[in-house]
XYZ file of C-alpha atoms in Angstrom:
110
model
C -5.688 6.864 11.674
C -4.585 9.052 8.777
C -3.427 8.582 5.310
C -1.059 11.236 3.678
C -0.373 11.331 0.009
C 2.855 12.589 -1.235
C 4.414 12.637 -4.680
C 8.150 11.622 -5.372
C 8.423 12.324 -8.929
C 5.796 10.218 -10.800
C 5.422 7.896 -7.846
C 2.297 8.348 -5.500
C 3.483 7.487 -1.911
C 0.776 6.909 0.719
C 1.764 6.985 4.343
C -0.562 4.966 6.574
C -0.508 5.988 10.115
C -2.053 3.875 12.834
C -4.094 0.775 11.848
C -5.656 -0.118 8.595
C -8.888 -1.776 9.565
C -12.500 -2.136 8.658
C -13.488 1.386 9.752
C -11.001 3.271 7.550
C -10.164 0.911 4.788
C -12.626 2.771 2.201
C -11.020 6.184 2.845
C -7.542 4.525 1.738
C -9.166 3.025 -1.258
C -10.772 6.237 -2.388
C -7.614 8.208 -1.890
C -5.705 5.756 -4.157
C -8.506 5.433 -6.821
C -8.583 9.234 -6.832
C -4.847 9.308 -7.718
C -5.340 6.553 -10.241
C -8.064 8.636 -11.899
C -5.661 11.663 -12.001
C -3.271 9.480 -14.040
C -0.988 8.019 -11.128
C 0.400 4.658 -12.164
C 3.157 3.952 -9.693
C 2.107 3.599 -6.039
C 3.937 2.962 -2.841
C 2.239 2.355 0.518
C 4.445 3.075 3.297
C 3.668 1.344 6.629
C 6.305 2.836 8.874
C 3.664 4.016 11.222
C 1.258 1.242 10.955
C 0.996 -1.421 13.712
C -1.900 -3.585 12.651
C -3.856 -4.462 9.484
C -6.837 -6.466 9.741
C -8.419 -8.831 7.058
C -10.554 -6.089 5.585
C -7.357 -3.935 5.373
C -5.463 -6.670 3.419
C -8.675 -7.070 1.248
C -8.609 -3.363 0.216
C -4.752 -3.717 -0.508
C -5.435 -6.814 -2.831
C -8.221 -4.974 -4.589
C -6.128 -2.005 -5.031
C -3.363 -3.921 -6.532
C -5.697 -5.603 -8.994
C -7.242 -2.396 -9.966
C -3.885 -0.454 -10.403
C -2.535 -3.469 -12.390
C -5.497 -3.372 -14.679
C -4.681 0.314 -15.366
C -1.098 -0.667 -16.249
C 0.295 0.493 -13.013
C 2.283 -0.992 -10.145
C 1.663 -1.015 -6.356
C 4.609 -1.627 -3.896
C 4.803 -1.822 -0.142
C 7.509 -0.570 2.232
C 8.402 -0.710 5.873
C 6.193 -3.555 7.320
C 7.103 -4.281 10.994
C 7.859 -7.964 12.003
C 4.131 -8.615 12.895
C 3.062 -7.365 9.460
C 5.933 -9.296 7.611
C 4.565 -12.548 9.280
C 0.876 -11.657 8.438
C 1.778 -11.222 4.878
C 3.801 -14.477 4.803
C 1.036 -16.462 6.488
C -1.579 -15.308 3.950
C 0.841 -15.654 1.157
C 0.294 -12.053 0.288
C 4.129 -11.550 0.237
C 4.054 -13.311 -3.267
C 1.535 -10.841 -4.580
C 3.125 -7.551 -3.368
C 6.616 -6.405 -3.828
C 7.684 -5.567 -0.360
C 10.762 -3.422 0.393
C 12.443 -2.838 3.768
C 12.866 0.892 3.031
C 11.079 3.681 1.358
C 14.162 4.267 -0.518
C 14.599 0.778 -1.903
C 10.843 0.853 -2.705
C 11.351 3.925 -4.671
C 14.333 2.735 -6.578
C 12.443 -0.651 -7.514
C 9.933 1.239 -9.849
């Protein structure tokens, strides 16, 4: 599991590789909060290489979304596989997050 942070203009892109689970969710949260402290306001989390997110992973995404919105920012998600799309639909989180099929569409949506 790893997280890579990249900047596309003023957008902070976080690539999640592997699974987003209880054991690593704090690492993702800290990386995003660090970027928020540095002034980042537009965040895209790309799940191209993610196969699984557990309930604590979903919880950290909700928490980050709230924190980023409180700071006047936006959080978008991209490249959910079919299982993850179903998970977001079942939990109704697809109504909380703006989810794009591709990184390009997500970047254009800001």
